[in-house]
């Protein structure tokens, strides 16, 4: 197998050590990744409570962790990524070749793989998937971004497929490990995006979708005869569990109480407020820092007020990240020191640029002509300096974090209104541009997530003006030199942070609560979960 070397700067050696030891996995109480308490056993149902529902069960369209947890189990990917090392390893593809200029990727598929509708995995199926992704448009932003610049997907022979790009594409191999490029059967691909959202997809994964009730539950059943799992999984063949039930329970306290009482076996989005209540009982806490774009405010940079970089920088300087991390988020959460989390390859520490500096914020607003009114809110030309932040309740930390930001910005004269949306509303709002700022994050274990999010050549949800950032983002995706890519990614981070196109706030740390009956529930490289090896006993 000849694979493209991971795009990492010299800093990666140190970073990998940090990821492997501290940030990768921290368990409170007894370990849950591999307890060693008895022999693994087959059978049983795992009931997992999550806080929200994306309103869609198509992995190629879903971007919310609460829903990815379930739909990830339905589809396999061409490759997998080792969460400890970042290395790309075989899954549906047993090997691959990458051209010297990283414009062509040839995948050699495993024989004998089938989808839950009985159809076989072939090179034509992979081609059908990759050809269909661009037609999703804004409904599949992540998947479309991974395939941007594709020239063709070619069937070389029944089990060999070649993907060719118009220019070097250093990120693509890692992209093939993501849920967004999970492979569906050809018949499933032909369904409309809306049908796939409501009815689900036909995958080759270790579980199949049995029932989806929007805003209530997602039920999966074990795939009989499954025998083509990722090379990094411990168990060969079928999954241990017979059934998975993901219940939507919006209230964090109710989720915690349900876990402690044994009504559910696992819960997502455990916040600081629930940690004490869960400790000491038949429960363990399992956590991992997410790579990718940190939680923060994504500005609509085309809004009249936000076109002024001084206003954006003032807001950036007025946010006290440490207070938010220490007050609202789970133990161990780090304040953002870049637009990328520190676990992302080629992360650059820009903590100085993100220091809490309220005096500087006030000075910037003064210079921009915004004067403080009698009620403390600044005005200019008869207009108040106001900002509406759109957010969705897919994590218990969202509202209290935003309420703190609201207070912090008020202290420098910025009036903030918080507008709660339902998860399915988020993408249409972003697409329309009818927003000031959106609270969120995007997880990906590759720095090319910056291009997907901020390039004006792609979706450009944040309405960033065309300029040098585009050139930098395109260049980092094109280079096959790891050191050069690292320099370009660092430059892109500096541009985004210093021009305040986005206001990074805290790194997302995924924290799960698990019953002590749950064993070998593992995080993948993107801090989502893989349940093939999980068992109950």
Short mmCIF file of N, CA and C in Angstrom, two decimals, residues 305-479:
data_model
loop_
_atom_site.label_atom_id
_atom_site.label_comp_id
_atom_site.label_asym_id
_atom_site.label_seq_id
_atom_site.Cartn_x
_atom_site.Cartn_y
_atom_site.Cartn_z
N UNK A 305 -22.87 46.22 9.82
CA UNK A 305 -22.09 46.48 11.04
C UNK A 305 -20.83 45.63 11.07
N UNK A 306 -20.94 44.38 10.62
CA UNK A 306 -19.83 43.44 10.74
C UNK A 306 -18.84 43.53 9.59
N UNK A 307 -19.12 44.35 8.59
CA UNK A 307 -18.13 44.59 7.54
C UNK A 307 -16.92 45.34 8.08
N UNK A 308 -17.10 46.07 9.17
CA UNK A 308 -16.03 46.84 9.79
C UNK A 308 -15.20 45.90 10.66
N UNK A 309 -13.94 45.68 10.26
CA UNK A 309 -13.07 44.76 11.00
C UNK A 309 -12.85 45.23 12.43
N UNK A 310 -12.95 46.54 12.69
CA UNK A 310 -12.75 47.04 14.05
C UNK A 310 -13.86 46.54 14.97
N UNK A 311 -15.07 46.45 14.47
CA UNK A 311 -16.18 45.93 15.28
C UNK A 311 -15.98 44.45 15.56
N UNK A 312 -15.61 43.71 14.52
CA UNK A 312 -15.38 42.27 14.71
C UNK A 312 -14.25 42.02 15.70
N UNK A 313 -13.17 42.78 15.59
CA UNK A 313 -12.04 42.61 16.50
C UNK A 313 -12.40 43.02 17.92
N UNK A 314 -13.24 44.02 18.05
CA UNK A 314 -13.69 44.43 19.38
C UNK A 314 -14.46 43.32 20.06
N UNK A 315 -15.34 42.69 19.31
CA UNK A 315 -16.10 41.57 19.87
C UNK A 315 -15.16 40.43 20.25
N UNK A 316 -14.19 40.16 19.39
CA UNK A 316 -13.19 39.12 19.69
C UNK A 316 -12.48 39.42 21.01
N UNK A 317 -12.10 40.69 21.22
CA UNK A 317 -11.34 41.05 22.42
C UNK A 317 -12.19 41.12 23.67
N UNK A 318 -13.51 41.26 23.51
CA UNK A 318 -14.41 41.41 24.67
C UNK A 318 -14.82 40.08 25.28
N UNK A 319 -14.50 38.98 24.61
CA UNK A 319 -14.92 37.66 25.10
C UNK A 319 -13.87 37.10 26.06
N UNK A 320 -14.31 36.75 27.25
CA UNK A 320 -13.44 36.13 28.26
C UNK A 320 -13.59 34.61 28.14
N UNK A 321 -12.71 34.02 27.37
CA UNK A 321 -12.82 32.59 27.06
C UNK A 321 -12.60 31.70 28.28
N UNK A 322 -11.66 32.09 29.11
CA UNK A 322 -11.37 31.27 30.29
C UNK A 322 -12.57 31.22 31.23
N UNK A 323 -13.22 32.36 31.43
CA UNK A 323 -14.40 32.37 32.29
C UNK A 323 -15.47 31.43 31.75
N UNK A 324 -15.68 31.46 30.44
CA UNK A 324 -16.70 30.61 29.83
C UNK A 324 -16.33 29.14 29.96
N UNK A 325 -15.07 28.79 29.67
CA UNK A 325 -14.63 27.40 29.77
C UNK A 325 -14.74 26.88 31.20
N UNK A 326 -14.32 27.71 32.16
CA UNK A 326 -14.30 27.26 33.55
C UNK A 326 -15.67 27.24 34.20
N UNK A 327 -16.58 28.07 33.70
CA UNK A 327 -17.90 28.21 34.32
C UNK A 327 -18.93 27.25 33.74
N UNK A 328 -18.90 27.07 32.44
CA UNK A 328 -19.99 26.39 31.74
C UNK A 328 -19.63 24.98 31.29
N UNK A 329 -18.44 24.79 30.80
CA UNK A 329 -18.11 23.55 30.09
C UNK A 329 -17.56 22.48 31.02
N UNK A 330 -17.51 21.23 30.53
CA UNK A 330 -17.03 20.13 31.37
C UNK A 330 -15.60 20.34 31.84
N UNK A 331 -15.26 19.68 32.92
CA UNK A 331 -13.91 19.75 33.47
C UNK A 331 -12.88 19.43 32.39
N UNK A 332 -11.83 20.25 32.32
CA UNK A 332 -10.77 19.99 31.35
C UNK A 332 -10.94 20.71 30.03
N UNK A 333 -12.06 21.39 29.83
CA UNK A 333 -12.28 22.13 28.58
C UNK A 333 -11.27 23.28 28.47
N UNK A 334 -10.68 23.44 27.29
CA UNK A 334 -9.67 24.47 27.09
C UNK A 334 -10.27 25.68 26.38
N UNK A 335 -9.94 26.89 26.82
CA UNK A 335 -10.30 28.07 26.04
C UNK A 335 -9.65 28.00 24.67
N UNK A 336 -10.31 28.52 23.67
CA UNK A 336 -9.75 28.50 22.32
C UNK A 336 -8.49 29.35 22.24
N UNK A 337 -7.49 28.82 21.57
CA UNK A 337 -6.27 29.58 21.30
C UNK A 337 -6.01 29.68 19.80
N UNK A 338 -6.99 29.31 19.01
CA UNK A 338 -6.96 29.45 17.55
C UNK A 338 -8.36 29.14 17.06
N UNK A 339 -8.58 29.30 15.77
CA UNK A 339 -9.84 28.85 15.18
C UNK A 339 -9.89 27.33 15.13
N UNK A 340 -8.71 26.67 15.14
CA UNK A 340 -8.62 25.21 15.20
C UNK A 340 -8.34 24.76 16.63
N UNK A 341 -8.88 23.61 17.00
CA UNK A 341 -8.56 23.00 18.29
C UNK A 341 -7.12 22.51 18.29
N UNK A 342 -6.55 22.42 19.48
CA UNK A 342 -5.13 22.05 19.58
C UNK A 342 -4.87 20.62 19.16
N UNK A 343 -5.91 19.79 19.04
CA UNK A 343 -5.75 18.40 18.61
C UNK A 343 -5.77 18.25 17.09
N UNK A 344 -5.92 19.34 16.37
CA UNK A 344 -5.95 19.30 14.91
C UNK A 344 -4.54 19.38 14.35
N UNK A 345 -4.18 18.53 13.39
CA UNK A 345 -2.86 18.66 12.77
C UNK A 345 -2.64 20.08 12.24
N UNK A 346 -1.44 20.61 12.47
CA UNK A 346 -1.01 21.93 12.02
C UNK A 346 -1.72 23.08 12.73
N UNK A 347 -2.24 22.80 13.91
CA UNK A 347 -2.76 23.86 14.78
C UNK A 347 -1.65 24.84 15.11
N UNK A 348 -2.01 26.13 15.18
CA UNK A 348 -1.08 27.19 15.57
C UNK A 348 -1.64 27.93 16.79
N UNK A 349 -0.80 28.11 17.80
CA UNK A 349 -1.23 28.80 19.02
C UNK A 349 -1.28 30.30 18.77
N UNK A 350 -2.49 30.86 18.78
CA UNK A 350 -2.70 32.30 18.61
C UNK A 350 -3.36 32.88 19.85
N UNK A 351 -3.00 32.30 20.99
CA UNK A 351 -3.62 32.72 22.24
C UNK A 351 -3.45 34.19 22.54
N UNK A 352 -2.33 34.77 22.13
CA UNK A 352 -2.12 36.20 22.37
C UNK A 352 -3.16 37.04 21.65
N UNK A 353 -3.49 36.65 20.42
CA UNK A 353 -4.50 37.39 19.65
C UNK A 353 -5.90 37.22 20.24
N UNK A 354 -6.09 36.16 21.01
CA UNK A 354 -7.41 35.88 21.58
C UNK A 354 -7.47 36.19 23.07
N UNK A 355 -6.54 36.99 23.54
CA UNK A 355 -6.54 37.37 24.96
C UNK A 355 -7.75 38.25 25.28
N UNK A 356 -8.26 38.11 26.48
CA UNK A 356 -9.37 38.93 26.96
C UNK A 356 -8.85 40.35 27.18
N UNK A 357 -9.37 41.31 26.42
CA UNK A 357 -8.87 42.68 26.46
C UNK A 357 -10.02 43.66 26.30
N UNK A 358 -10.84 43.83 27.35
CA UNK A 358 -12.02 44.70 27.23
C UNK A 358 -11.66 46.15 26.94
N UNK A 359 -10.54 46.64 27.48
CA UNK A 359 -10.15 48.02 27.20
C UNK A 359 -9.85 48.20 25.71
N UNK A 360 -9.18 47.22 25.14
CA UNK A 360 -8.90 47.28 23.70
C UNK A 360 -10.20 47.24 22.90
N UNK A 361 -11.16 46.44 23.34
CA UNK A 361 -12.45 46.36 22.65
C UNK A 361 -13.14 47.72 22.64
N UNK A 362 -13.14 48.38 23.79
CA UNK A 362 -13.77 49.70 23.86
C UNK A 362 -13.05 50.71 22.97
N UNK A 363 -11.73 50.65 22.93
CA UNK A 363 -10.96 51.56 22.10
C UNK A 363 -11.26 51.36 20.62
N UNK A 364 -11.38 50.11 20.20
CA UNK A 364 -11.69 49.81 18.80
C UNK A 364 -13.08 50.34 18.42
N UNK A 365 -14.03 50.18 19.32
CA UNK A 365 -15.39 50.66 19.03
C UNK A 365 -15.43 52.19 19.02
N UNK A 366 -14.68 52.82 19.90
CA UNK A 366 -14.57 54.28 19.87
C UNK A 366 -14.03 54.74 18.51
N UNK A 367 -12.97 54.08 18.06
CA UNK A 367 -12.34 54.45 16.79
C UNK A 367 -13.27 54.23 15.61
N UNK A 368 -14.17 53.25 15.75
CA UNK A 368 -15.12 52.96 14.67
C UNK A 368 -16.33 53.90 14.70
N UNK A 369 -16.37 54.82 15.68
CA UNK A 369 -17.44 55.80 15.72
C UNK A 369 -18.64 55.41 16.54
N UNK A 370 -18.54 54.33 17.32
CA UNK A 370 -19.67 53.88 18.15
C UNK A 370 -19.53 54.49 19.54
N UNK A 371 -20.47 55.34 19.91
CA UNK A 371 -20.42 56.06 21.19
C UNK A 371 -21.39 55.43 22.18
N UNK A 372 -20.96 55.40 23.44
CA UNK A 372 -21.78 54.79 24.49
C UNK A 372 -22.97 55.67 24.84
N UNK A 373 -24.16 55.05 24.83
CA UNK A 373 -25.38 55.77 25.16
C UNK A 373 -25.69 55.73 26.64
N UNK A 374 -26.77 56.40 27.03
CA UNK A 374 -27.15 56.47 28.44
C UNK A 374 -27.42 55.10 29.05
N UNK A 375 -27.90 54.16 28.23
CA UNK A 375 -28.21 52.83 28.74
C UNK A 375 -27.04 51.86 28.60
N UNK A 376 -25.89 52.39 28.18
CA UNK A 376 -24.69 51.56 28.06
C UNK A 376 -24.49 50.94 26.69
N UNK A 377 -25.52 51.01 25.82
CA UNK A 377 -25.40 50.45 24.48
C UNK A 377 -24.87 51.52 23.54
N UNK A 378 -23.93 51.18 22.71
CA UNK A 378 -23.33 52.14 21.79
C UNK A 378 -24.25 52.42 20.61
N UNK A 379 -24.14 53.62 20.08
CA UNK A 379 -24.93 54.03 18.92
C UNK A 379 -24.01 54.75 17.92
N UNK A 380 -24.48 54.74 16.67
CA UNK A 380 -23.78 55.44 15.59
C UNK A 380 -24.80 55.80 14.53
N UNK A 381 -24.85 57.07 14.17
CA UNK A 381 -25.81 57.54 13.16
C UNK A 381 -27.23 57.14 13.52
N UNK A 382 -27.55 57.17 14.81
CA UNK A 382 -28.89 56.87 15.27
C UNK A 382 -29.21 55.39 15.38
N UNK A 383 -28.24 54.51 15.11
CA UNK A 383 -28.48 53.06 15.17
C UNK A 383 -27.73 52.47 16.34
N UNK A 384 -28.38 51.53 17.02
CA UNK A 384 -27.77 50.85 18.17
C UNK A 384 -26.83 49.74 17.68
N UNK A 385 -25.78 49.50 18.43
CA UNK A 385 -24.84 48.44 18.11
C UNK A 385 -25.40 47.13 18.68
N UNK A 386 -26.15 46.46 17.86
CA UNK A 386 -26.82 45.24 18.31
C UNK A 386 -26.46 44.07 17.41
N UNK A 387 -26.50 42.89 17.99
CA UNK A 387 -26.09 41.66 17.31
C UNK A 387 -27.01 40.54 17.75
N UNK A 388 -27.55 39.78 16.80
CA UNK A 388 -28.36 38.61 17.12
C UNK A 388 -27.53 37.36 16.85
N UNK A 389 -27.45 36.51 17.85
CA UNK A 389 -26.71 35.25 17.72
C UNK A 389 -27.72 34.11 17.61
N UNK A 390 -27.70 33.41 16.49
CA UNK A 390 -28.55 32.24 16.30
C UNK A 390 -27.85 31.01 16.88
N UNK A 391 -28.64 30.14 17.51
CA UNK A 391 -28.06 28.94 18.09
C UNK A 391 -29.10 27.83 18.15
N UNK A 392 -28.62 26.60 18.27
CA UNK A 392 -29.52 25.45 18.36
C UNK A 392 -29.23 24.69 19.65
N UNK A 393 -30.25 24.09 20.26
CA UNK A 393 -30.08 23.42 21.56
C UNK A 393 -29.58 21.99 21.43
N UNK A 394 -28.47 21.80 20.72
CA UNK A 394 -27.92 20.45 20.56
C UNK A 394 -26.83 20.13 21.58
N UNK A 395 -26.59 21.03 22.52
CA UNK A 395 -25.67 20.78 23.64
C UNK A 395 -26.13 21.62 24.82
N UNK A 396 -26.05 21.04 26.00
CA UNK A 396 -26.52 21.73 27.20
C UNK A 396 -25.70 22.98 27.51
N UNK A 397 -24.49 23.04 26.98
CA UNK A 397 -23.61 24.18 27.26
C UNK A 397 -23.92 25.40 26.40
N UNK A 398 -24.67 25.24 25.34
CA UNK A 398 -24.85 26.33 24.39
C UNK A 398 -25.49 27.58 25.02
N UNK A 399 -26.63 27.41 25.65
CA UNK A 399 -27.33 28.58 26.19
C UNK A 399 -26.55 29.28 27.30
N UNK A 400 -26.04 28.56 28.31
CA UNK A 400 -25.29 29.29 29.35
C UNK A 400 -24.02 29.94 28.82
N UNK A 401 -23.36 29.32 27.84
CA UNK A 401 -22.17 29.94 27.26
C UNK A 401 -22.54 31.24 26.56
N UNK A 402 -23.64 31.21 25.82
CA UNK A 402 -24.06 32.41 25.09
C UNK A 402 -24.57 33.49 26.04
N UNK A 403 -25.18 33.10 27.13
CA UNK A 403 -25.62 34.10 28.10
C UNK A 403 -24.43 34.82 28.73
N UNK A 404 -23.33 34.10 28.94
CA UNK A 404 -22.12 34.75 29.44
C UNK A 404 -21.53 35.69 28.39
N UNK A 405 -21.51 35.24 27.13
CA UNK A 405 -21.02 36.10 26.05
C UNK A 405 -21.90 37.35 25.96
N UNK A 406 -23.18 37.17 26.12
CA UNK A 406 -24.12 38.30 26.09
C UNK A 406 -23.75 39.33 27.16
N UNK A 407 -23.44 38.86 28.36
CA UNK A 407 -23.05 39.76 29.45
C UNK A 407 -21.71 40.44 29.16
N UNK A 408 -20.76 39.66 28.65
CA UNK A 408 -19.43 40.20 28.38
C UNK A 408 -19.47 41.28 27.30
N UNK A 409 -20.26 41.06 26.25
CA UNK A 409 -20.34 42.06 25.19
C UNK A 409 -21.13 43.29 25.64
N UNK A 410 -22.10 43.09 26.52
CA UNK A 410 -22.85 44.22 27.05
C UNK A 410 -21.92 45.17 27.80
N UNK A 411 -20.90 44.63 28.45
CA UNK A 411 -20.00 45.46 29.24
C UNK A 411 -19.15 46.40 28.38
N UNK A 412 -19.06 46.12 27.06
CA UNK A 412 -18.32 47.04 26.18
C UNK A 412 -19.27 47.80 25.26
N UNK A 413 -20.60 47.63 25.47
CA UNK A 413 -21.57 48.43 24.73
C UNK A 413 -22.23 47.74 23.56
N UNK A 414 -22.09 46.42 23.45
CA UNK A 414 -22.73 45.68 22.37
C UNK A 414 -23.95 44.96 22.90
N UNK A 415 -25.11 45.24 22.32
CA UNK A 415 -26.36 44.59 22.72
C UNK A 415 -26.51 43.29 21.95
N UNK A 416 -26.70 42.19 22.67
CA UNK A 416 -26.81 40.88 22.06
C UNK A 416 -28.18 40.28 22.33
N UNK A 417 -28.81 39.80 21.27
CA UNK A 417 -30.06 39.04 21.37
C UNK A 417 -29.77 37.60 20.99
N UNK A 418 -30.25 36.66 21.79
CA UNK A 418 -30.05 35.24 21.51
C UNK A 418 -31.31 34.67 20.86
N UNK A 419 -31.13 34.05 19.72
CA UNK A 419 -32.26 33.51 18.96
C UNK A 419 -32.11 32.00 18.81
N UNK A 420 -32.98 31.26 19.47
CA UNK A 420 -32.90 29.80 19.41
C UNK A 420 -33.60 29.27 18.17
N UNK A 421 -32.90 28.39 17.44
CA UNK A 421 -33.45 27.72 16.27
C UNK A 421 -33.55 26.22 16.55
N UNK A 422 -34.32 25.53 15.74
CA UNK A 422 -34.28 24.07 15.74
C UNK A 422 -33.21 23.64 14.75
N UNK A 423 -32.59 22.50 15.00
CA UNK A 423 -31.45 22.07 14.21
C UNK A 423 -31.70 22.07 12.70
N UNK A 424 -32.86 21.58 12.22
CA UNK A 424 -33.08 21.59 10.77
C UNK A 424 -33.15 22.99 10.16
N UNK A 425 -33.34 24.01 10.98
CA UNK A 425 -33.42 25.38 10.46
C UNK A 425 -32.05 25.99 10.19
N UNK A 426 -31.01 25.40 10.77
CA UNK A 426 -29.70 26.05 10.77
C UNK A 426 -29.12 26.22 9.37
N UNK A 427 -29.07 25.15 8.60
CA UNK A 427 -28.47 25.24 7.26
C UNK A 427 -29.23 26.20 6.35
N UNK A 428 -30.57 26.15 6.31
CA UNK A 428 -31.28 27.14 5.48
C UNK A 428 -31.00 28.58 5.89
N UNK A 429 -30.88 28.83 7.19
CA UNK A 429 -30.57 30.18 7.65
C UNK A 429 -29.18 30.60 7.19
N UNK A 430 -28.21 29.70 7.34
CA UNK A 430 -26.86 30.00 6.87
C UNK A 430 -26.84 30.26 5.37
N UNK A 431 -27.55 29.42 4.63
CA UNK A 431 -27.58 29.56 3.18
C UNK A 431 -28.19 30.89 2.76
N UNK A 432 -29.21 31.32 3.46
CA UNK A 432 -29.92 32.54 3.08
C UNK A 432 -29.15 33.80 3.45
N UNK A 433 -28.29 33.70 4.45
CA UNK A 433 -27.57 34.87 4.92
C UNK A 433 -28.40 35.76 5.83
N UNK A 434 -29.52 35.26 6.30
CA UNK A 434 -30.39 36.06 7.18
C UNK A 434 -29.98 35.86 8.65
N UNK A 435 -28.76 36.23 8.96
CA UNK A 435 -28.29 36.11 10.34
C UNK A 435 -27.12 37.06 10.54
N UNK A 436 -26.85 37.38 11.81
CA UNK A 436 -25.68 38.17 12.17
C UNK A 436 -24.51 37.27 12.55
N UNK A 437 -24.78 36.35 13.46
CA UNK A 437 -23.75 35.43 13.92
C UNK A 437 -24.41 34.11 14.31
N UNK A 438 -23.67 33.03 14.13
CA UNK A 438 -24.15 31.70 14.47
C UNK A 438 -23.16 31.04 15.41
N UNK A 439 -23.67 30.46 16.47
CA UNK A 439 -22.84 29.75 17.45
C UNK A 439 -22.71 28.30 17.01
N UNK A 440 -21.49 27.82 16.92
CA UNK A 440 -21.31 26.43 16.54
C UNK A 440 -19.86 26.05 16.40
N UNK A 441 -19.64 24.82 16.01
CA UNK A 441 -18.31 24.29 15.75
C UNK A 441 -18.42 23.28 14.61
N UNK A 442 -17.30 22.88 14.05
CA UNK A 442 -17.28 21.83 13.03
C UNK A 442 -16.10 20.91 13.33
N UNK A 443 -16.39 19.63 13.47
CA UNK A 443 -15.36 18.66 13.82
C UNK A 443 -14.78 18.02 12.57
N UNK A 444 -13.46 18.04 12.48
CA UNK A 444 -12.76 17.26 11.45
C UNK A 444 -11.31 17.13 11.84
N UNK A 445 -10.75 15.95 11.67
CA UNK A 445 -9.36 15.69 12.04
C UNK A 445 -8.42 16.02 10.89
N UNK A 446 -8.63 17.14 10.25
CA UNK A 446 -7.76 17.61 9.17
C UNK A 446 -7.95 19.12 9.06
N UNK A 447 -6.87 19.90 8.89
CA UNK A 447 -7.01 21.35 8.85
C UNK A 447 -7.70 21.89 7.62
N UNK A 448 -7.96 21.04 6.64
CA UNK A 448 -8.67 21.52 5.45
C UNK A 448 -10.10 21.95 5.77
N UNK A 449 -10.55 21.67 7.00
CA UNK A 449 -11.86 22.17 7.42
C UNK A 449 -11.91 23.68 7.33
N UNK A 450 -10.77 24.35 7.38
CA UNK A 450 -10.74 25.80 7.22
C UNK A 450 -11.19 26.19 5.82
N UNK A 451 -10.71 25.46 4.82
CA UNK A 451 -11.12 25.76 3.43
C UNK A 451 -12.61 25.50 3.24
N UNK A 452 -13.09 24.38 3.78
CA UNK A 452 -14.51 24.05 3.64
C UNK A 452 -15.39 25.13 4.24
N UNK A 453 -14.90 25.78 5.29
CA UNK A 453 -15.72 26.74 6.02
C UNK A 453 -15.55 28.18 5.56
N UNK A 454 -14.34 28.56 5.12
CA UNK A 454 -14.07 29.98 4.90
C UNK A 454 -13.68 30.34 3.47
N UNK A 455 -13.51 29.37 2.60
CA UNK A 455 -13.18 29.72 1.21
C UNK A 455 -14.39 30.30 0.51
N UNK A 456 -14.19 31.39 -0.21
CA UNK A 456 -15.29 31.98 -0.98
C UNK A 456 -15.60 31.15 -2.21
N UNK A 457 -14.74 30.18 -2.53
CA UNK A 457 -14.96 29.32 -3.69
C UNK A 457 -15.92 28.17 -3.38
N UNK A 458 -16.21 27.99 -2.11
CA UNK A 458 -17.13 26.92 -1.70
C UNK A 458 -18.41 27.54 -1.18
N UNK A 459 -19.01 26.97 -0.13
CA UNK A 459 -20.32 27.46 0.32
C UNK A 459 -20.26 28.89 0.84
N UNK A 460 -19.15 29.25 1.51
CA UNK A 460 -18.96 30.59 2.06
C UNK A 460 -20.18 31.06 2.87
N UNK A 461 -20.59 30.22 3.80
CA UNK A 461 -21.71 30.56 4.67
C UNK A 461 -21.47 31.85 5.44
N UNK A 462 -20.19 32.14 5.74
CA UNK A 462 -19.88 33.27 6.59
C UNK A 462 -19.65 34.56 5.80
N UNK A 463 -19.88 34.49 4.49
CA UNK A 463 -19.80 35.68 3.62
C UNK A 463 -18.47 36.41 3.79
N UNK A 464 -17.40 35.63 3.84
CA UNK A 464 -16.05 36.21 3.91
C UNK A 464 -15.73 36.85 2.57
N UNK A 465 -15.16 38.04 2.55
CA UNK A 465 -14.83 38.67 1.27
C UNK A 465 -13.69 37.94 0.56
N UNK A 466 -13.74 37.90 -0.76
CA UNK A 466 -12.68 37.26 -1.53
C UNK A 466 -11.36 38.00 -1.31
N UNK A 467 -10.27 37.24 -1.27
CA UNK A 467 -8.98 37.89 -1.03
C UNK A 467 -7.88 36.87 -0.84
N UNK A 468 -6.85 37.28 -0.13
CA UNK A 468 -5.68 36.45 0.06
C UNK A 468 -5.94 35.17 0.81
N UNK A 469 -6.96 35.17 1.67
CA UNK A 469 -7.28 33.94 2.41
C UNK A 469 -7.64 32.82 1.45
N UNK A 470 -8.36 33.13 0.39
CA UNK A 470 -8.71 32.12 -0.61
C UNK A 470 -7.45 31.47 -1.18
N UNK A 471 -6.49 32.30 -1.50
CA UNK A 471 -5.25 31.79 -2.10
C UNK A 471 -4.52 30.86 -1.14
N UNK A 472 -4.46 31.26 0.13
CA UNK A 472 -3.79 30.44 1.14
C UNK A 472 -4.50 29.11 1.34
N UNK A 473 -5.82 29.15 1.43
CA UNK A 473 -6.59 27.93 1.65
C UNK A 473 -6.48 26.98 0.47
N UNK A 474 -6.48 27.51 -0.73
CA UNK A 474 -6.32 26.67 -1.92
C UNK A 474 -4.92 26.06 -1.96
N UNK A 475 -3.92 26.85 -1.57
CA UNK A 475 -2.55 26.37 -1.63
C UNK A 475 -2.30 25.24 -0.64
N UNK A 476 -2.86 25.34 0.58
CA UNK A 476 -2.62 24.28 1.55
C UNK A 476 -3.27 22.97 1.12
N UNK A 477 -4.36 23.06 0.36
CA UNK A 477 -5.01 21.85 -0.13
C UNK A 477 -4.26 21.24 -1.31
N UNK A 478 -3.39 22.03 -1.93
CA UNK A 478 -2.71 21.59 -3.14
C UNK A 478 -1.32 21.03 -2.89
N UNK A 479 -0.68 21.45 -1.81
CA UNK A 479 0.71 21.04 -1.61
C UNK A 479 0.82 19.62 -1.06
#
